Structure formats: structure tokens, C-alpha cells
Coordinates of C-alpha atoms in Angstrom, one line a residue:
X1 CA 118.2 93.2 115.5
X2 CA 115.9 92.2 118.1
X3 CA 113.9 95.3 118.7
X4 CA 112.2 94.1 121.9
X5 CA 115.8 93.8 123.4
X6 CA 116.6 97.3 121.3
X7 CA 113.6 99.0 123.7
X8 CA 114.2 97.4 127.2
X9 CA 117.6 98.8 126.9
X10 CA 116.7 102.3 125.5
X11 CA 114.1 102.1 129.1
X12 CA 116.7 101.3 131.0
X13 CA 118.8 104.0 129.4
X14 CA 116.3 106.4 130.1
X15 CA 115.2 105.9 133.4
X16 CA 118.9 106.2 134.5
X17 CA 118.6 109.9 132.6
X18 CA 115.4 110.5 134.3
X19 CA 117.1 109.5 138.2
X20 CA 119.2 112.0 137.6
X21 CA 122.2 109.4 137.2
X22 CA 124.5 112.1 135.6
X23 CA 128.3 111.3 136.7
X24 CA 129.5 109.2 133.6
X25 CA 131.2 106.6 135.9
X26 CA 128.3 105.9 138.3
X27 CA 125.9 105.9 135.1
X28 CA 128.3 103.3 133.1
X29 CA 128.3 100.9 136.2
X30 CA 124.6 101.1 137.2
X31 CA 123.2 100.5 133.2
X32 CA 126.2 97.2 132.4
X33 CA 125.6 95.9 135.6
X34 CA 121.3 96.1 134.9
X35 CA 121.9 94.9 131.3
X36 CA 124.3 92.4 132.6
X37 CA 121.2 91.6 135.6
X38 CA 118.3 91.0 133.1
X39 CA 120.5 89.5 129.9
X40 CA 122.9 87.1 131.3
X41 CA 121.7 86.2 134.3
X42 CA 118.2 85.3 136.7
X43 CA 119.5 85.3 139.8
X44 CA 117.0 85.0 142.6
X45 CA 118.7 85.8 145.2
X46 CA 119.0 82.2 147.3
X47 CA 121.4 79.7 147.6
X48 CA 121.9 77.0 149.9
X49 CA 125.1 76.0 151.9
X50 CA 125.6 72.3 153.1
X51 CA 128.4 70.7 155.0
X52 CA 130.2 67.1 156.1
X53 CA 128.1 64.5 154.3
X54 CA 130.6 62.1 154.9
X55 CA 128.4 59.3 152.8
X56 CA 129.1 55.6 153.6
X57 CA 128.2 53.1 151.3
X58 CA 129.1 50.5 153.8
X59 CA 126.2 51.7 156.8
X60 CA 124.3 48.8 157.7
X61 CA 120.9 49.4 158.8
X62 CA 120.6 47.7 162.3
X63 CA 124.0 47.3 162.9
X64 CA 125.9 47.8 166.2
X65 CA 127.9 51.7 166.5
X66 CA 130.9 50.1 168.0
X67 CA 131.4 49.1 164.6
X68 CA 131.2 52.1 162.4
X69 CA 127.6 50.8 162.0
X70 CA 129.6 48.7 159.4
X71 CA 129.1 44.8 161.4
X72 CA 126.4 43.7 163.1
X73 CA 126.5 42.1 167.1
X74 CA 126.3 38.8 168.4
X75 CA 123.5 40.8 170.9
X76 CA 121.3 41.9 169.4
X77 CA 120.5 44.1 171.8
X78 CA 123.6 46.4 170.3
X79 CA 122.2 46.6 167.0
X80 CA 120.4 49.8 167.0
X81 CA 121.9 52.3 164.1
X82 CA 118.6 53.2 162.4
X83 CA 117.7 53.6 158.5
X84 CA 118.8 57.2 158.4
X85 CA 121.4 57.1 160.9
X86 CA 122.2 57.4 164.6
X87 CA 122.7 60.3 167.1
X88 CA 126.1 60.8 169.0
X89 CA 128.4 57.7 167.3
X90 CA 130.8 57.5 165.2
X91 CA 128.8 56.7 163.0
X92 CA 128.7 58.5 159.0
X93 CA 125.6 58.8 156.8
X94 CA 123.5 56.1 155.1
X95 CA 122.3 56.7 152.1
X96 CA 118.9 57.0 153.4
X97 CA 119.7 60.4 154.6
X98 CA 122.0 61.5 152.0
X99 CA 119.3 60.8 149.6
X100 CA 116.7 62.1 151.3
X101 CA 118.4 65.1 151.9
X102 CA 119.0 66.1 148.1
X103 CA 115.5 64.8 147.4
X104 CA 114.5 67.2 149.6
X105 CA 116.6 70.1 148.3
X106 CA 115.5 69.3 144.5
X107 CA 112.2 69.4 145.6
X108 CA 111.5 72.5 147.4
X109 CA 114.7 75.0 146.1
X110 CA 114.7 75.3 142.6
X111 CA 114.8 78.9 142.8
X112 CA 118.4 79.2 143.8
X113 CA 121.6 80.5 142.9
X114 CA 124.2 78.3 143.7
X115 CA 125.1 76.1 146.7
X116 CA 128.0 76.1 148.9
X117 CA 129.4 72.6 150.1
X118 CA 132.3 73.1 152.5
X119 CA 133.7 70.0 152.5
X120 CA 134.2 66.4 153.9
X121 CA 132.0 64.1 151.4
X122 CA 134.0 61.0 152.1
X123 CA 133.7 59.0 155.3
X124 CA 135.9 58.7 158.1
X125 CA 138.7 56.6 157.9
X126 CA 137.8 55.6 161.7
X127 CA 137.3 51.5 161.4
X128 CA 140.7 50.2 161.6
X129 CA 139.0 46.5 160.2
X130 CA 137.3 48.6 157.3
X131 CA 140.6 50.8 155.7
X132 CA 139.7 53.5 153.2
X133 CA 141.2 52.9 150.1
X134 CA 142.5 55.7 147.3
X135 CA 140.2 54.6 145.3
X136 CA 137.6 54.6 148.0
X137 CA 138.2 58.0 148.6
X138 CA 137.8 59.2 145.2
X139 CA 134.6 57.3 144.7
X140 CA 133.4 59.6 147.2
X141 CA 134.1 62.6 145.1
X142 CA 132.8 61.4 142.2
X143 CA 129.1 60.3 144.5
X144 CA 128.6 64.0 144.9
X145 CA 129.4 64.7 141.7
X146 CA 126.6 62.5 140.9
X147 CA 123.9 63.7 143.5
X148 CA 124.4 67.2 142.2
X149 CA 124.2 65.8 138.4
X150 CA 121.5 63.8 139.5
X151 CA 119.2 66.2 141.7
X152 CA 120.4 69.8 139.8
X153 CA 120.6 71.2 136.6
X154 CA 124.4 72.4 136.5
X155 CA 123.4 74.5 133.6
X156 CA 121.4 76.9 136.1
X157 CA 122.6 75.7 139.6
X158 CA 126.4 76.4 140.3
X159 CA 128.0 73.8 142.8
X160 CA 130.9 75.0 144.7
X161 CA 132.8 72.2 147.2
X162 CA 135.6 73.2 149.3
X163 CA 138.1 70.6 150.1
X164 CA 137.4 69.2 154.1
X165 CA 140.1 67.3 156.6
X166 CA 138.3 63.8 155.2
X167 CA 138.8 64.4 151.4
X168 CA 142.3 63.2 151.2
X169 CA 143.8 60.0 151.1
X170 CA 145.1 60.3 154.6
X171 CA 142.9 62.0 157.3
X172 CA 144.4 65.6 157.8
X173 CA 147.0 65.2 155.1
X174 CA 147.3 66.7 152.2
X175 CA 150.9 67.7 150.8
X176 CA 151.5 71.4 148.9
X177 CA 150.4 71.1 145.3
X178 CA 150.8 70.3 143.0
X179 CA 150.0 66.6 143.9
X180 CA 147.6 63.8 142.7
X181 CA 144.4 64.6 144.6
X182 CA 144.1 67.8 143.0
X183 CA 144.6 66.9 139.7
X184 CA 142.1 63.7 140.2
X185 CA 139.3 66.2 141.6
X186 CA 140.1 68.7 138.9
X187 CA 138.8 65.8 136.6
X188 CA 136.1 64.7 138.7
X189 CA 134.8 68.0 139.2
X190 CA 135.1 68.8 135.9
X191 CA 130.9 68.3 135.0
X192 CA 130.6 71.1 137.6
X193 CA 132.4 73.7 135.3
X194 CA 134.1 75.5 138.0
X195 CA 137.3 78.1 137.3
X196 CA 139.7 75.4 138.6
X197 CA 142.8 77.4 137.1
X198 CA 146.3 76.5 138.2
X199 CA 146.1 77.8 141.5
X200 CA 143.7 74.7 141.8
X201 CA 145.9 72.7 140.7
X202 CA 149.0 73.9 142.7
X203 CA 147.0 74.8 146.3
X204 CA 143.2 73.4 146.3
X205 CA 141.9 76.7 146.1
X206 CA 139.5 78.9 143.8
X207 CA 137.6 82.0 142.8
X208 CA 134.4 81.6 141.1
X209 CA 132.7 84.6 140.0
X210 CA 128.5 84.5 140.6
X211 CA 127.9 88.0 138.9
X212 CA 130.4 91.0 137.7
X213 CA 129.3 92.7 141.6
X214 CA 129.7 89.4 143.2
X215 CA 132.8 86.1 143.9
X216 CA 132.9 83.1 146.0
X217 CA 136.6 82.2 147.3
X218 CA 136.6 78.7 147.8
X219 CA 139.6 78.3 150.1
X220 CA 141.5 75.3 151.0
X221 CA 141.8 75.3 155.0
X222 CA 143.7 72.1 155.0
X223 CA 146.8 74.4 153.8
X224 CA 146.1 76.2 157.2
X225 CA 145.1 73.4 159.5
X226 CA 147.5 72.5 162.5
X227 CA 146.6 68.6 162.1
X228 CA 148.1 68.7 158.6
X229 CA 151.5 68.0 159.7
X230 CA 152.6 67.7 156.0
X231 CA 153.4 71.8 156.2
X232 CA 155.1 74.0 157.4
X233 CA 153.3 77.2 159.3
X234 CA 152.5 80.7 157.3
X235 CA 155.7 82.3 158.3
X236 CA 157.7 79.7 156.1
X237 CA 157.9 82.1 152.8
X238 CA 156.8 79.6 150.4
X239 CA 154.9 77.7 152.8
X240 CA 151.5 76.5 151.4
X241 CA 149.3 78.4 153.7
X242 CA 151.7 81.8 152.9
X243 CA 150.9 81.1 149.0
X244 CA 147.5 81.0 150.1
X245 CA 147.3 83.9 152.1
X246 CA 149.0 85.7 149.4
X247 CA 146.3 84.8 146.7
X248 CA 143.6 85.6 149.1
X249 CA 145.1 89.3 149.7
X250 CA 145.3 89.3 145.9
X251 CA 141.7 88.7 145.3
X252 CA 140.1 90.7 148.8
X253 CA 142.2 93.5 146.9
X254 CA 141.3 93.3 143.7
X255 CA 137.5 92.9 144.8
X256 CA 137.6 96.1 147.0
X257 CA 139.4 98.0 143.9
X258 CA 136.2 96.8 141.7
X259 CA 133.5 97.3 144.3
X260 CA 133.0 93.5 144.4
X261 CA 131.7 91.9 147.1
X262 CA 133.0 88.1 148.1
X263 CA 131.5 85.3 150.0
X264 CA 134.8 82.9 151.8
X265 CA 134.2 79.3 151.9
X266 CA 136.1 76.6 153.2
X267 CA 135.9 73.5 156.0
X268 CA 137.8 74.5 158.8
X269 CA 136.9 77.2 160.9
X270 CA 139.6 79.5 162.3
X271 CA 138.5 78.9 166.1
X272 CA 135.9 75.8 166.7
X273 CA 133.0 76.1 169.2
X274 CA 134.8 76.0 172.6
X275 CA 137.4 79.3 170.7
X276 CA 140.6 77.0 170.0
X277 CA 142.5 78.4 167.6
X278 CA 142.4 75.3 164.6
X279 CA 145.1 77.2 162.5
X280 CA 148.8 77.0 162.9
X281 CA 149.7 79.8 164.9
X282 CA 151.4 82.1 162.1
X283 CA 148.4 81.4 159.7
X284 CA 145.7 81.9 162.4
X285 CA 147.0 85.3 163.1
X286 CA 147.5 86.2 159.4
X287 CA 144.3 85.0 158.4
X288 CA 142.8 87.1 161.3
X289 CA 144.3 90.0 160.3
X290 CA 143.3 89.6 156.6
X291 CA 139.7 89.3 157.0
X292 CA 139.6 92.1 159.4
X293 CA 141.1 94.4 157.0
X294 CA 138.9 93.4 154.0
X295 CA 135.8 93.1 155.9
X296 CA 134.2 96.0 153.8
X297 CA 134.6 93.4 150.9
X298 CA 133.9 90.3 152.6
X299 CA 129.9 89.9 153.4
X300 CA 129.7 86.1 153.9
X301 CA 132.1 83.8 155.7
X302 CA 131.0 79.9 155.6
X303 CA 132.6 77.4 157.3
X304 CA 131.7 73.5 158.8
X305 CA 133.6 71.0 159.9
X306 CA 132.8 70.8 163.6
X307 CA 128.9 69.5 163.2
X308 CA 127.8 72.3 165.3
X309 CA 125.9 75.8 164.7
X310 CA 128.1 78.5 166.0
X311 CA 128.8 82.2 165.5
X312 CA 132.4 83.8 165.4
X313 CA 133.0 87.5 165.8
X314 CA 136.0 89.5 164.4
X315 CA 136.3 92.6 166.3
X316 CA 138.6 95.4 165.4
X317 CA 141.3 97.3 167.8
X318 CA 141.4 100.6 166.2
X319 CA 144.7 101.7 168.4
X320 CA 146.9 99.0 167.3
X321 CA 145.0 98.4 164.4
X322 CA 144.9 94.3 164.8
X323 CA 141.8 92.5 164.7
X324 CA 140.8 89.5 167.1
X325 CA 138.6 86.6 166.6
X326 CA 136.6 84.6 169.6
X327 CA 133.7 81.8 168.9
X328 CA 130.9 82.1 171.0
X329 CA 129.3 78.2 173.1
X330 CA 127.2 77.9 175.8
X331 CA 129.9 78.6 178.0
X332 CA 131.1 81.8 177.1
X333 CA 131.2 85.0 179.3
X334 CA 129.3 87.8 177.1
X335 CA 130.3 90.1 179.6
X336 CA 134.0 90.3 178.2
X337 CA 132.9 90.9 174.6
X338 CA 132.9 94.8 172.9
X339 CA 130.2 94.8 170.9
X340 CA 131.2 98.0 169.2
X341 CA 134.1 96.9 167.4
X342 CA 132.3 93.8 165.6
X343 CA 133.9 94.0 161.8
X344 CA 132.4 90.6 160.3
X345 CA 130.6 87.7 161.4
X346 CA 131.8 84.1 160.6
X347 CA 129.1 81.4 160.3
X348 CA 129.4 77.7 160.9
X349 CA 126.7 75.4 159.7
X350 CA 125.9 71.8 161.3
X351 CA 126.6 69.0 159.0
X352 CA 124.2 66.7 157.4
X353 CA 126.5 63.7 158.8
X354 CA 124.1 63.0 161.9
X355 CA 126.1 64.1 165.3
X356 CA 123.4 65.7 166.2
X357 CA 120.3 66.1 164.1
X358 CA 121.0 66.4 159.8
X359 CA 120.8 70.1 158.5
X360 CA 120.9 72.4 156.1
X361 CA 120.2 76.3 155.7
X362 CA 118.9 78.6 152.8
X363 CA 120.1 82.2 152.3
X364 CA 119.0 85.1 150.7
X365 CA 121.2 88.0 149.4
X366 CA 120.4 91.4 147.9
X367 CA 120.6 91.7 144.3
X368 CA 119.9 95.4 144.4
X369 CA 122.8 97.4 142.7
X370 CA 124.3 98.8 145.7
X371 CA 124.1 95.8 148.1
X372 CA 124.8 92.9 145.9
X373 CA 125.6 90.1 147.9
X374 CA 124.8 91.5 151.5
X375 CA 123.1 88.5 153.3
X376 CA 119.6 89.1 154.2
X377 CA 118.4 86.2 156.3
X378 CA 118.7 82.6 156.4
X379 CA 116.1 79.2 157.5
X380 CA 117.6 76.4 158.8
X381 CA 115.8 73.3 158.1
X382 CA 116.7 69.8 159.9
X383 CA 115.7 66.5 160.2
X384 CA 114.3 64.6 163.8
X385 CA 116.2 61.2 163.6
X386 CA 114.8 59.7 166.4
X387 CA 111.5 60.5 164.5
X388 CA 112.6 59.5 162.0
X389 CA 114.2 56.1 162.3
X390 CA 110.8 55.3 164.2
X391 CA 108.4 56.3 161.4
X392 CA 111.2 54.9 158.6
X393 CA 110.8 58.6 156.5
X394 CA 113.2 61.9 157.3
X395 CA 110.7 64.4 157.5
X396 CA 112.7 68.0 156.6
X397 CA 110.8 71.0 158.9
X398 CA 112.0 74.6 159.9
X399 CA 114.4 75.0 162.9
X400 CA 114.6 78.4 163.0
X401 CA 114.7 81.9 160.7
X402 CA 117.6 83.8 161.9
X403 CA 115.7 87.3 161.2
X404 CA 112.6 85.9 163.8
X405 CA 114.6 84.4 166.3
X406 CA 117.3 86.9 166.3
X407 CA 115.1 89.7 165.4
X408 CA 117.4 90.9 162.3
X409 CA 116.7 92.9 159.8
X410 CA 119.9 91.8 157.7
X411 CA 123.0 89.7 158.4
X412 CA 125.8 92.1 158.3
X413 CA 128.6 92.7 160.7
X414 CA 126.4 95.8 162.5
X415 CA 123.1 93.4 162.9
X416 CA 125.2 90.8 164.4
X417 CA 127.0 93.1 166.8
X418 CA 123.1 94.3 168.1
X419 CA 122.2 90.5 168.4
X420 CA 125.7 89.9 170.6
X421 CA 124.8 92.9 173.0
X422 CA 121.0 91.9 173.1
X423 CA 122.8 87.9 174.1
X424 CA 124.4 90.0 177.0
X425 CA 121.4 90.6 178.6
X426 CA 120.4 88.8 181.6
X427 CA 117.4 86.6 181.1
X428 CA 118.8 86.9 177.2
X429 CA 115.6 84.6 175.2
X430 CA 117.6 84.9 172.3
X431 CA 120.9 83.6 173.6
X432 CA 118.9 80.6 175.0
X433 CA 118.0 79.9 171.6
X434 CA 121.1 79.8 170.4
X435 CA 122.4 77.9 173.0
X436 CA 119.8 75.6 171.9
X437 CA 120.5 75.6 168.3
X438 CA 124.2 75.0 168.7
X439 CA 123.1 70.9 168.4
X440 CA 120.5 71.3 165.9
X441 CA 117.9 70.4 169.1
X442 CA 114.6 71.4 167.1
X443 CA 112.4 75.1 167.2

């Protein structure tokens, strides 16, 4: 027997005794879920999430943008996509950035968790010269794979991608399961040891558990998107997106039964910046509905997919006991909003893919018994292209700490409702910031 083992335990046994931890249930949950803490697991409570990569290994430094920065112009003149990319084109990401931005990671966050990658690592399918092949597309899986194997160690560092609009063979199509891209990615993910059971294989979907207090549900939104015209909508009975909804019940269920909390991760947003509903209709309102009710469970919501960084609010009507969903830009009229009723908080990260300027955020959770999971803050950190295409090196610095420039204590549903009211104010400095940082435009 290890006897130093033998004595932590015995501590840990009695300073539960001495806290006065006498109801058997409460006493068996706190001491497995300590033991379980300090044997099995040093989680530090940080993880990073990263979005739309879209990687193209056929970006040509100095090439013209009408192109797909994929051909160079007769004028020279036109010939201005820059070593790490170029702002506002349709343009995808050299590998300049892409590897500069896991250099960066592996450098500066070994003390993390996990990281959350919702979705599109392939590029766009945009140049009608330049076709994406299968094969093409798969290759694209298999480079992250490789950046991850590369710049982590998978034996410490869980990787969790969600499926995005780009990752199929056809932009915005992907048939219900089972079918071939699924059981390609279940072998190309495979090195990332992820519970990719059969509903993996039959819907894109899957629960991976962080600690016994603590799950990640990455979801497949492509079953819920309306420019996946391969489906039918959620009130279809065996529809994809109802099978979905139905295993996601399962799980927010089971979850609040075990006094588990969940982080939901996937691409596709419900509503996009400028509050358009990017569901089907049934499937947006069930979805709605469902995260509203389990919101108790739910302490995270990650999404990407539009390149922008935006807030969504779910708000609870407690008469008709539905719940409603509305994105906030820089348009939108505050006025109309009841912050009382705020239930959860959806966040949408900027992508890496350069629309506006590359970035990528850092959380920190609790780990404490009681609020394992809550979010406690996040950094964003970006990348000036224009800087740094003229000094040829991406140079990663802090945008902003949502606790400073929201003045937050923690990121739940209650924090966020005081940061919506306090955006309603006239002369609001805090909604001018986030008006700001909508485009990644810098601190």
C-alpha cells in the first residue's frame, strides 16, 4: 500500500468530519469527487476555445484577393494578400498564421484543460477554377489533427472539434448519418481519443466528459442549419435535427439528475450578429426552448461560425413559460430588452481565419466543489495584420479581459444580465467597447 496516499485520504476524510459534513449523501459526493480531484485528475481550471481556421495550403503570398489569394495579377498593383493574410476578402488562412497561432498557444498555455474548436478547418470551396476535392477536404481534417499532435500533448490536453458548414464535401451539406464523412473523421480523429460512440457515427455529435461534475456536448449544428437543404426540419419525427434534439434532452437531463454541469459547443449559432434566426424554423424554436429549460445545467454555450464577437441572450417568459433568444450588434435597441429574465448567455468567438483581425480567447472555470465549471472570466488575445504583414511576424497581444472591460465578477447568466442593463445606459463605455470588439478592432 502506498501509505502516503493511505494519509492524504484519511486528511481528507477527516477534515470532511471536522466541517461538519454529516449527511451521508453530501459527505459521499464531496470526499469521491476530492479523491477523484487530486488522484485522477490536475485540472487547472483554463481552456481555450478557437474557431474557423479554414487553412489553405494553396495561399500565395502576394497574390491578388480576386483570386482566393490562390493566382497572382498581370498588375501588380493587385497583388497585395500579405504573409499572414488579408483583412476583408475572401480570402482563408496561410499557413503563416495558422502556425503562428498554435505556436503561440503551445507557448504561453500549457496550463490548460482542454480546448474547444467549433468548427470549419477546411477552406472554402469559393474559387470555382480551384474545386475542393474529397480528398482535399479530408486532408484538412487530418492538418489539425496534426497541429494539435504537433503543438499538444493529447495525453494531458483534450481536443474537442465540432463539425462547421465547411467540413463536408459539399458546402452546407451533410446527409443524416450514418454516412462517409463521419466514419472518415471517426478515424481521423481517432489520435484525439474522444467518446465518438455510435451517435457519432449516425448524427456527428458527442458527449465528452472533463470530470465526474463536469461534460462537453459537442453538437452537430449542420443537422439544425437551414442551408443544409439535405434535411428535413425538427418537426419531421425522425428528422436528423429531432434525433438530435432528443439526445441533447437525454443528456441536459441526465446532467441535471447527477448535478453535472455541461459546456454546448458547436459552429452555428442559433441567431447570427444582425438576430436571424440560422436554424430551420421548428429546430430553432426547439432548441430555444431546450436550453432555456436546462439552463441551471448549462454554464457555457460556444459557438463561431460568423467571424464576429457577439453575445446572445436567452430570456425566460415565466407566464407562458417559453423562452426567447435575440443577438445583440451595434445596431440593436437596448431599450426593448428585460434584463430580469436573462436565463443563459450564448457566446460567439471571432475566428482565426482573418475577416477581421485573427483571435483566440482563454477561460477560466471554477473547480471548487459546488461551482465546477461556472465560467469565471475570459482574455481575448488577437493578432494586428496590418502590423503584422508590414513587420513580416504576427505578434499575439491582449484585446480585452471580459471581467475589466465588463466589470464582472463571473460569467453566469446573472453577471451578464447586469452587464446588458449597464449597456442600456446612455453614454454606456462598456457597450462602446463591445461595439468595438464585435470586429476584433484592438483594446
Amino acid at each position: 500500500m502506498n501509505h502516503s496516499i493511505f494519509t492524504i485520504q484519511n486528511l481528507i476524510l477527516i477534515f470532511f468530519i471536522f466541517q461538519g459534513c454529516h449527511a451521508s449523501r453530501e459527505f459521499h459526493l464531496q470526499y469521491v469527487f476530492y479523491k477523484n480531484l487530486i488522484y485522477n485528475e490536475k485540472l487547472f481550471g483554463k481552456f481555450l476555445h478557437i474557431t474557423d481556421l479554414h487553412v489553405d495550403p494553396y495561399y500565395l503570398e502576394s497574390s491578388d484577393p480576386i483570386s482566393f489569394c490562390h493566382r497572382y495579377s498581370p498588375n501588380p498593383i493587385l497583388n497585395i494578400a500579405g504573409k499572414f493574410g488579408i483583412l476583408s476578402t475572401p480570402c482563408d488562412t496561410p499557413f503563416a498564421l495558422s502556425n503562428s497561432t498554435f505556436e503561440f498557444m503551445r507557448s504561453n498555455f500549457e496550463d490548460i484543460d482542454f480546448i474547444i474548436y467549433t468548427g470549419d478547418a477546411v477552406r472554402h470551396d469559393r474559387d470555382k477554377l480551384f474545386k475542393r476535392t474529397e480528398d482535399q477536404v479530408l486532408d484538412g481534417h487530418r492538418r489539425l489533427v496534426e497541429y494539435i499532435q504537433q503543438y499538444f500533448d493529447l495525453s494531458k490536453i483534450k481536443f474537442m472539434p465540432s463539425l462547421g458548414n465547411n467540413d463536408e464535401f459539399e458546402h452546407n451539406k451533410l446527409p443524416k448519418g450514418p454516412n462517409d464523412l463521419f466514419s472518415n473523421l471517426s478515424q481521423i480523429w481517432a489520435p484525439l481519443n474522444l467518446n465518438l460512440t455510435t451517435h457519432f457515427l449516425n448524427g456527428g455529435y458527442y458527449r465528452q466528459d472533463i470530470h465526474n461534475k463536469f461534460s462537453v456536448l459537442n453538437l452537430n449544428s449542420m443537422y439544425f442549419y437551414k442551408k443544409n437543404k439535405l434535411l428535413e426540419d425538427c418537426n419531421i419525427t425522425d428528422s436528423a435535427g429531432t434525433l438530435q434534439l432528443e439526445w441533447l434532452e437525454r443528456e441536459l437531463k441526465n446532467a441535471r439528475q447527477e448535478k453535472r454541469m455541461v459546456y454546448i459547443s458547436q459552429h452555428v449559432p442559433p441567431v447570427d450578429d444582425a438576430n436571424e434566426e440560422l436554424y430551420s424554423p421548428a429546430c430553432f424554436y426547439k432548441y430555444v426552448q431546450l436550453i432555456g429549460k436546462y439552463s441551471d445545467v448549462i454554464c457555457g454555450h460556444f459557438t463561431g461560425h460568423t467571424d464576429k464577437d457577439t453575445l446572445a441572450f436567452v430570456t425566460a417568459d415565466e407566464e407562458k413559460d417559453k423562452y426567447s433568444i435575440f443577438a445583440l450588434n451595434e445596431t440593436h435597441i437596448l431599450s426593448t430588452i428585460a434584463t430580469n429574465n436573462v436565463v443563459l448567455t450564448l457566446t460567439n468567438a471571432p475566428s482565426v481565419k482573418p475577416t477581421h483581425n485573427p483571435a483566440i480567447r482563454l477561460y477560466e472555470y471554477s473547480t471548487t466543489y459546488r461551482n465546477f465549471g461556472v465560467l469565471k472570466d475570459y482574455i481575448q488575445y488577437f493578432v494586428n495584420l496590418t502590423e503584422a504583414n508590414e513587420i513580416g511576424e504576427a505578434i499575439w497581444r491582449v484585446e480585452y479581459i471580459a471581467s475589466r472591460t465588463y466589470g464582472m465578477n463571473a460569467l453566469g447568466a446573472r453577471d451578464w444580465a447586469m452587464v446588458l442593463k449597464e449597456f442600456q445606459s446612455p453614454d454606456s463605455e462598456t457597450w462602446r467597447l463591445y461595439v468595438k470588439h464585435i470586429t476584433v478592432s484592438g483594446p
